[in-house]
Amino acid sequence: MFCDEVTVRFIAGGGGRGCISFRREKFVPHGGPEGGDGGTGGSIILEADENINTLSEFAAVKTFRAMRGEHGRGKRQSGGGGIDLIMRVPVGTLVYDEKKKKLLVDMESGGMRYTIARGGKGGFGNAHFASSVRQAPSFAELGEPGMEVMVTLELKLVADIGIIGLPSAGKSTLISRISNARPKIADYHFTTLVPNLGVVCMLDFGGSASDSFVVCDVPGLIEGAHQGKGLGVKFLKHVMRNRVLVHLIDGFESEIVKNYTTIQGELASFDKKLALKKQLVVINKTDVIGDDELKEKIRLLEDAHPKLKNKILTISCVAGTGLKELVFAIWKMLIKEKTKVTKPEKKPSKEFKVFRPEPEEGSRRFEITILKKRPPREFEVTGRRIEQIAVMTDFDNDQAVQRIHDVMKKMGITRDLAKYGAKAGDFVTIGKQRIPYMNV
């Protein structure tokens, strides 16, 4: 099943809880706290895979969860970290926020990775909080919940060559003759309902064994495709990434000029950049029309579009005539386009792009907002680090609550709240937690 757009929920693994444990062993004085830390939750990572050309895996299952971290144990044993969940997507996948207002990343090359949801931090065990002034802490942190996001994945197939044309022009037959693709072929319109990708090996046509390119046929283009008619509006976006277009025309049709103009108009109406892409115009089915008729149709096309003069190729996909000349013409134009776009690097690198999440501890910056001015006043404190600490605090444990007040004082939050007029009896909201203000 072909799928090129889907909305998915990703839930990273939560961190494991820290352990509250004390060493109680005969003849061992001053055992003290020995609770271990919880493990970090598994993250969800998208990886571009050149062997995949559909998002169908995400269409069946709309929610994906990574493994949570293990809880800490006694004897200072830390919990194991959750295994990262690596989700493979086709090269050319665009990752947007849920409403497609912001592009998060373009998975444009094979092997590229992007951390879409970061795993939650494991909570510290009580051994972590032992100090000269707090020798027997009886509290530990909870695990941080894993990041949860809703994103829209949109696929724009990455192919060097895009074959365009009206239905039944012979696009599927052509791609089956020159590449390793084996699409369904029949003698009725809209036989092809999904794009087909194939690899063309130049060795098969007398070229070098090291030379090859990827070709894609774009189905469903008819007049009005850019407005939603037929299937074209669904697949026109895939043409955007093609370097060169092969415009295939059915030579058996009588209105050959109109057919060519129709497709060109649809490309320009969908995106003006499409009309500027390099094209090879090819007349197919020359085995069923006479030489004089073929020459006349070529003349009509050249008269209507002078830029095509002496540039129109003729082939027969069924008989196989002209295919070798077409493949080499495509290869020549493709090499020219690649040379034009690609700039040689000073130091070639084979490393893949890896997008990493923000630092574990996040920013220590914070902001204060007054929610209620009349006593008892209410304030809201926002900030990556303080919100992380709040969500990992066990508010049923008095020592844990005292610890978050200590952290607020060290970060300068308590001092700034006092500047805003906070007094005993007022309340402070951090994330989903509401605690009394204490100027300790």
XYZ file of C-alpha atoms in Angstrom:
440
model
C 0.000 0.000 0.000
C 1.384 3.400 -0.987
C 1.013 6.217 1.534
C 2.657 9.635 1.237
C 1.106 11.618 4.113
C 0.128 10.603 7.637
C -0.216 12.140 11.112
C 1.501 10.153 13.860
C 1.931 10.364 17.638
C 5.381 9.604 19.048
C 5.810 8.963 22.789
C 9.346 8.609 24.097
C 10.074 6.384 27.081
C 9.818 7.862 30.559
C 12.792 7.831 32.907
C 12.967 5.308 35.731
C 12.367 6.340 39.367
C 15.268 6.837 41.707
C 15.449 4.370 44.592
C 15.143 5.171 48.330
C 17.326 2.687 50.141
C 19.600 2.588 53.201
C 22.423 0.219 53.912
C 21.649 -1.806 57.047
C 24.323 -4.380 57.597
C 25.634 -5.884 60.820
C 29.061 -4.636 61.924
C 28.985 -1.914 59.195
C 28.564 1.448 60.930
C 27.369 4.540 59.073
C 25.727 2.554 56.274
C 23.877 5.541 54.936
C 21.736 6.000 51.798
C 22.436 3.704 48.857
C 19.495 4.174 46.470
C 20.521 4.041 42.807
C 19.406 6.308 39.951
C 16.708 5.460 37.444
C 17.589 4.798 33.809
C 16.958 7.260 30.983
C 13.956 6.508 28.782
C 14.410 5.519 25.163
C 14.155 8.239 22.525
C 12.372 7.949 19.175
C 14.657 8.557 16.213
C 13.682 8.924 12.561
C 16.178 7.510 10.068
C 16.037 8.047 6.299
C 16.246 4.708 4.472
C 16.868 4.531 0.725
C 15.157 1.107 0.538
C 11.726 2.440 1.565
C 9.424 4.476 -0.679
C 6.161 4.639 1.287
C 4.861 5.713 4.695
C 2.408 2.794 4.866
C 3.971 1.478 8.096
C 2.739 4.620 9.845
C -0.745 4.440 8.304
C -1.681 1.206 10.108
C -0.288 2.158 13.536
C -0.697 5.810 14.486
C 1.024 5.740 17.901
C 4.581 4.627 18.601
C 6.146 4.312 22.068
C 9.754 3.862 23.104
C 10.849 1.738 26.076
C 10.939 3.409 29.485
C 14.035 3.361 31.702
C 14.324 0.889 34.554
C 13.912 2.032 38.153
C 16.956 2.410 40.376
C 17.722 -0.280 42.956
C 19.481 -0.592 46.278
C 23.250 -0.890 46.686
C 23.605 2.133 44.348
C 22.492 0.085 41.344
C 21.310 2.312 38.509
C 18.423 1.198 36.325
C 19.069 0.314 32.711
C 18.261 2.866 30.033
C 15.368 2.304 27.641
C 16.295 1.201 24.135
C 15.873 3.920 21.507
C 13.123 3.260 18.957
C 14.456 3.857 15.448
C 11.712 4.490 12.910
C 12.804 4.220 9.275
C 11.221 6.609 6.800
C 11.761 7.060 3.056
C 14.396 9.492 1.856
C 12.545 12.710 1.018
C 10.204 12.642 4.033
C 9.241 16.067 5.371
C 8.474 16.215 9.095
C 5.994 18.944 10.089
C 4.222 19.820 13.307
C 0.697 18.422 13.601
C -0.991 21.268 11.680
C 1.760 21.521 9.031
C 2.578 25.104 9.971
C 6.236 24.463 10.765
C 8.754 22.244 8.989
C 10.837 20.435 11.610
C 13.249 18.596 9.316
C 13.681 17.409 5.740
C 15.018 13.827 5.650
C 16.790 14.538 2.396
C 19.585 11.957 2.354
C 20.008 8.295 3.203
C 21.297 7.561 6.723
C 20.233 10.951 8.075
C 18.811 10.800 11.626
C 16.546 13.111 13.614
C 15.502 12.690 17.257
C 11.796 13.435 17.118
C 11.040 12.646 20.791
C 13.634 12.678 23.581
C 13.489 10.060 26.333
C 12.801 11.197 29.884
C 15.641 11.673 32.363
C 16.009 9.037 35.056
C 15.402 10.208 38.626
C 18.251 10.419 41.128
C 18.240 7.940 44.003
C 18.582 9.114 47.576
C 22.334 8.344 47.533
C 22.731 11.265 45.119
C 21.385 13.774 47.662
C 23.604 12.777 50.571
C 25.754 15.651 51.816
C 27.331 17.002 54.996
C 24.104 18.819 55.873
C 21.739 16.129 54.593
C 23.306 12.869 55.692
C 20.239 10.644 55.512
C 17.941 11.867 52.718
C 14.771 9.828 52.599
C 13.595 10.984 49.195
C 14.401 10.322 45.541
C 13.320 11.785 42.220
C 10.594 10.424 40.027
C 11.424 9.647 36.420
C 10.813 12.412 33.890
C 8.004 11.574 31.438
C 9.120 10.964 27.874
C 8.513 13.649 25.274
C 5.216 13.283 23.402
C 4.653 14.872 19.983
C 2.118 14.775 17.179
C 3.694 15.256 13.766
C 2.678 15.050 10.137
C 4.947 13.076 7.845
C 4.793 13.993 4.161
C 6.716 12.118 1.504
C 8.145 13.711 -1.609
C 9.819 10.927 -3.523
C 13.450 11.526 -4.369
C 14.246 10.456 -7.927
C 16.690 11.824 -10.465
C 14.198 11.532 -13.326
C 10.439 12.048 -13.327
C 8.307 10.687 -16.173
C 5.214 12.812 -16.728
C 2.396 12.744 -19.257
C -1.297 12.100 -19.728
C -2.797 8.724 -18.743
C -1.975 5.874 -21.158
C 0.976 7.733 -22.672
C 3.091 4.699 -21.802
C 4.852 5.882 -18.646
C 4.587 2.541 -16.840
C 5.718 0.631 -19.925
C 8.706 2.933 -20.331
C 9.862 2.577 -16.728
C 9.490 -1.200 -16.968
C 11.658 -1.306 -20.121
C 14.521 0.864 -18.911
C 14.647 0.071 -15.167
C 14.119 -2.705 -12.645
C 10.597 -1.473 -11.789
C 7.714 -3.835 -12.587
C 4.511 -1.791 -12.438
C 1.059 -2.990 -13.432
C 0.398 -2.296 -17.123
C -3.013 -2.343 -18.803
C -4.806 -0.677 -21.728
C -7.086 1.618 -19.711
C -6.712 5.044 -18.104
C -5.441 5.319 -14.544
C -3.943 1.849 -14.455
C -1.158 3.338 -12.332
C -2.548 4.633 -9.048
C 0.760 5.104 -7.226
C 4.202 6.371 -8.302
C 6.676 3.676 -9.300
C 10.397 3.928 -8.613
C 13.067 2.105 -10.577
C 16.839 2.086 -10.952
C 18.284 2.423 -14.453
C 21.662 0.700 -14.892
C 23.639 2.188 -17.770
C 25.492 -1.110 -18.231
C 22.279 -2.569 -19.703
C 22.464 -0.008 -22.500
C 26.199 -0.171 -23.181
C 27.322 2.346 -20.598
C 29.466 2.041 -17.490
C 28.538 -0.429 -14.747
C 29.129 2.273 -12.129
C 26.596 4.671 -13.669
C 22.943 4.523 -12.694
C 20.037 6.791 -11.820
C 16.606 6.574 -10.191
C 13.507 7.130 -12.279
C 9.908 7.675 -11.157
C 6.655 7.726 -13.127
C 4.056 10.229 -11.920
C 0.475 8.950 -12.403
C -2.841 10.671 -12.791
C -1.965 13.940 -14.549
C -4.959 15.307 -16.453
C -6.311 18.759 -17.211
C -7.216 20.410 -13.903
C -4.944 18.154 -11.839
C -3.581 21.131 -9.872
C -7.175 21.898 -8.783
C -7.790 18.395 -7.466
C -9.129 16.646 -10.534
C -8.051 13.060 -11.111
C -5.090 11.878 -9.047
C -2.558 14.487 -10.118
C -2.837 16.884 -7.162
C -1.848 14.008 -4.917
C 1.303 13.208 -6.869
C 2.415 16.498 -8.427
C 4.422 17.246 -5.271
C 6.668 14.270 -6.025
C 7.866 15.969 -9.209
C 9.392 18.794 -7.143
C 12.491 16.763 -6.264
C 13.229 15.449 -9.765
C 16.277 16.951 -11.461
C 15.083 16.222 -15.010
C 11.596 15.533 -16.383
C 10.778 13.229 -19.282
C 7.549 14.422 -20.874
C 6.080 11.380 -22.601
C 3.497 12.017 -25.315
C 1.186 9.465 -26.881
C 2.033 9.661 -30.601
C -1.189 7.863 -31.533
C -3.331 10.731 -30.201
C -4.544 13.314 -32.739
C -4.322 16.450 -30.540
C -0.644 16.091 -29.711
C -0.005 19.830 -29.277
C -2.947 20.266 -26.921
C -1.828 17.291 -24.826
C 1.668 18.701 -24.448
C 0.337 22.168 -23.554
C -2.076 20.691 -20.996
C 0.646 19.000 -18.979
C 2.928 22.045 -19.153
C 0.073 24.198 -17.888
C -0.605 21.874 -14.975
C 3.031 21.963 -13.900
C 3.144 25.761 -13.996
C -0.194 26.082 -12.183
C 0.926 23.785 -9.366
C 4.324 25.451 -8.921
C 6.103 27.855 -11.282
C 9.429 26.180 -10.464
C 8.193 22.956 -12.079
C 7.800 24.628 -15.457
C 11.457 25.720 -15.291
C 12.869 22.220 -14.779
C 14.877 20.686 -17.595
C 12.766 18.446 -19.814
C 13.130 15.871 -22.531
C 10.092 15.685 -24.787
C 9.528 12.171 -26.099
C 6.889 10.885 -28.527
C 5.926 7.270 -27.801
C 4.113 4.547 -29.787
C 5.927 5.273 -33.047
C 5.373 1.625 -34.014
C 1.667 2.252 -34.666
C 1.939 5.444 -36.727
C 3.499 6.034 -40.148
C 6.675 8.018 -40.762
C 4.844 10.829 -42.547
C 2.321 11.170 -39.733
C 5.117 11.207 -37.158
C 7.015 13.921 -39.027
C 3.847 15.998 -39.260
C 3.190 15.750 -35.522
C 6.776 16.687 -34.730
C 6.412 19.712 -37.041
C 3.185 20.768 -35.300
C 4.853 20.581 -31.906
C 7.887 22.543 -33.064
C 5.735 25.217 -34.696
C 3.658 25.642 -31.537
C 6.730 25.567 -29.281
C 9.859 26.710 -31.159
C 12.104 25.860 -28.209
C 11.498 22.166 -29.008
C 12.959 22.407 -32.514
C 15.340 19.471 -33.158
C 15.011 18.385 -29.524
C 12.080 15.953 -29.700
C 12.950 12.273 -29.296
C 10.874 9.385 -30.633
C 10.570 5.897 -29.148
C 8.433 2.794 -29.062
C 8.300 1.202 -25.620
C 6.672 -1.931 -27.049
C 9.107 -2.429 -29.935
C 12.066 -1.111 -27.936
C 13.200 1.333 -30.625
C 14.891 4.537 -29.478
C 15.215 3.448 -25.842
C 19.021 3.352 -25.845
C 19.216 6.839 -27.369
C 16.679 8.088 -24.800
C 18.568 6.639 -21.825
C 21.859 8.223 -22.935
C 20.121 11.555 -23.580
C 18.682 11.410 -20.044
C 22.078 10.532 -18.585
C 23.797 13.382 -20.433
C 21.252 15.947 -19.223
C 21.311 14.527 -15.677
C 25.098 14.802 -15.416
C 24.890 18.391 -16.626
C 22.260 19.253 -13.996
C 24.192 17.562 -11.186
C 27.359 19.438 -12.125
C 25.435 22.690 -12.138
C 23.867 22.198 -8.697
C 26.499 20.272 -6.784
C 29.586 22.144 -5.552
C 32.667 20.060 -4.810
C 33.603 19.940 -1.148
C 37.108 20.746 0.007
C 37.125 17.776 2.337
C 34.693 15.042 1.286
C 32.888 13.522 4.235
C 30.951 10.263 4.386
C 29.371 11.109 7.725
C 25.575 11.234 7.878
C 23.705 14.184 9.310
C 22.539 13.540 12.876
C 20.154 15.944 14.583
C 20.363 15.719 18.363
C 17.932 16.995 21.001
C 18.645 19.905 23.315
C 21.110 19.344 26.194
C 19.904 17.000 28.945
C 19.760 19.631 31.654
C 18.210 22.214 29.379
C 18.380 25.927 30.076
C 18.447 27.296 33.612
C 16.680 30.446 32.501
C 13.180 31.063 33.787
C 10.299 33.510 33.475
C 7.786 34.667 36.072
C 4.183 35.591 35.294
C 1.667 37.044 37.759
C -1.561 35.047 37.520
C -3.441 36.718 40.401
C -2.608 40.094 41.915
C -4.902 40.059 44.953
C -3.894 38.062 48.061
C -3.332 35.219 48.099
C -1.304 36.035 44.988
C -0.471 33.421 42.392
C 2.635 33.291 40.215
C 3.659 31.024 37.350
C 7.304 30.050 36.826
C 8.298 28.613 33.444
C 11.679 27.280 32.354
C 13.092 24.033 30.998
C 15.122 23.021 34.064
C 12.759 24.094 36.847
C 9.793 22.438 35.115
C 11.856 19.270 34.734
C 12.664 19.248 38.453
C 9.018 19.893 39.360
C 7.696 16.992 37.280
C 10.322 14.693 38.860
C 9.534 15.740 42.446
C 7.481 13.504 44.737
C 5.219 16.096 46.357
C 3.950 13.518 48.861
C 7.422 13.521 50.433
C 8.172 16.516 52.665
C 11.936 16.292 52.124
C 11.444 16.238 48.344
C 9.253 19.362 48.587
C 11.917 21.071 50.692
C 14.486 20.184 48.031
C 12.566 21.984 45.237
C 12.437 25.102 47.415
C 16.204 24.829 47.854
C 16.630 24.578 44.074
C 14.390 27.618 43.525
C 16.546 29.598 45.930
C 19.803 28.568 44.230
C 18.432 29.441 40.772
C 17.332 32.894 41.994
C 13.627 32.165 41.530
C 12.759 32.793 45.189
C 14.608 36.132 45.126
C 12.855 37.272 41.933
C 9.446 36.199 43.264
C 10.048 38.427 46.282
C 10.769 41.327 43.913
C 7.377 40.691 42.325
C 5.799 41.016 45.761
C 5.444 37.347 46.710
C 4.896 36.718 50.435
C 4.103 33.811 52.718
C 0.651 32.467 51.875
C 0.994 33.091 48.144
C 1.193 30.247 45.599
C 3.587 29.348 42.803
C 2.645 27.200 39.791
C 5.398 25.236 38.042
C 4.179 23.065 35.210
C 1.175 21.174 36.607
C 2.222 21.621 40.245
C 0.953 24.347 42.595
C 3.040 24.899 45.719
C 3.021 27.511 48.516
C 5.626 30.252 48.307
C 8.407 29.913 50.883
C 11.215 32.460 51.288
C 13.627 30.038 52.933
